[in-house]
């Protein structure tokens, strides 16, 4: 699947919307990715996960795929399926991304961190920190969509791969041209 085909697939499943959106980061944007709408189809989820997993061939053995909850969980699961390893996830506990539920790593375990959408890369970086805190070694970073145009991980010391890379403008509310034009805002996502 080419990047253009994947974008078409996202549009068709309404996983990519155009309008005026408040992102979970609080920033505003004219485009919004809701990967859950494409991942709700298990066949597509498996296909996207295996396509992403292929970009990390050569890093084996991988002890686990780790992702920030909630958006990254299915992505980690499908990448793990393709790489024949396990999937774990971090959750925010009192503001800190933490491995809970008995998830653990052995010292030196090689881990790939994945996400559905990278906007600033913050929750991905927090998950990388949680993996390192648990004695794992982050070998790579991946996402279905990087909406930072590739800037979020351009200085990363580990390989980073995404299926779709788009430079989508995000604005702090005070500087949002869509707000200035009084376009009604939509607050999608898991926090409402
Ligand atoms: Zn706005």
Tab-separated table of N, CA and C in Angstrom, residues 24 124 127 157 171 174 176 181:
chain	number	residue	atom	x	y	z
A	24	UNK	N	-6.470	16.733	21.348
A	24	UNK	CA	-6.358	16.408	22.779
A	24	UNK	C	-5.232	17.202	23.440
A	124	UNK	N	4.447	9.755	22.981
A	124	UNK	CA	5.387	8.733	22.498
A	124	UNK	C	6.693	8.821	23.284
A	127	UNK	N	6.282	7.457	26.680
A	127	UNK	CA	6.270	5.988	26.680
A	127	UNK	C	7.693	5.451	26.528
A	157	UNK	N	17.412	9.490	18.182
A	157	UNK	CA	18.618	8.665	18.046
A	157	UNK	C	18.272	7.256	17.588
A	171	UNK	N	-2.465	25.073	15.800
A	171	UNK	CA	-2.372	26.443	16.307
A	171	UNK	C	-2.713	26.485	17.781
A	174	UNK	N	-5.227	31.055	20.669
A	174	UNK	CA	-5.186	32.512	20.492
A	174	UNK	C	-4.719	32.905	19.096
A	176	UNK	N	-5.307	30.902	16.272
A	176	UNK	CA	-5.953	30.013	15.303
A	176	UNK	C	-6.748	30.822	14.275
A	181	UNK	N	-11.966	33.255	12.093
A	181	UNK	CA	-13.045	33.259	11.092
A	181	UNK	C	-14.353	32.708	11.634
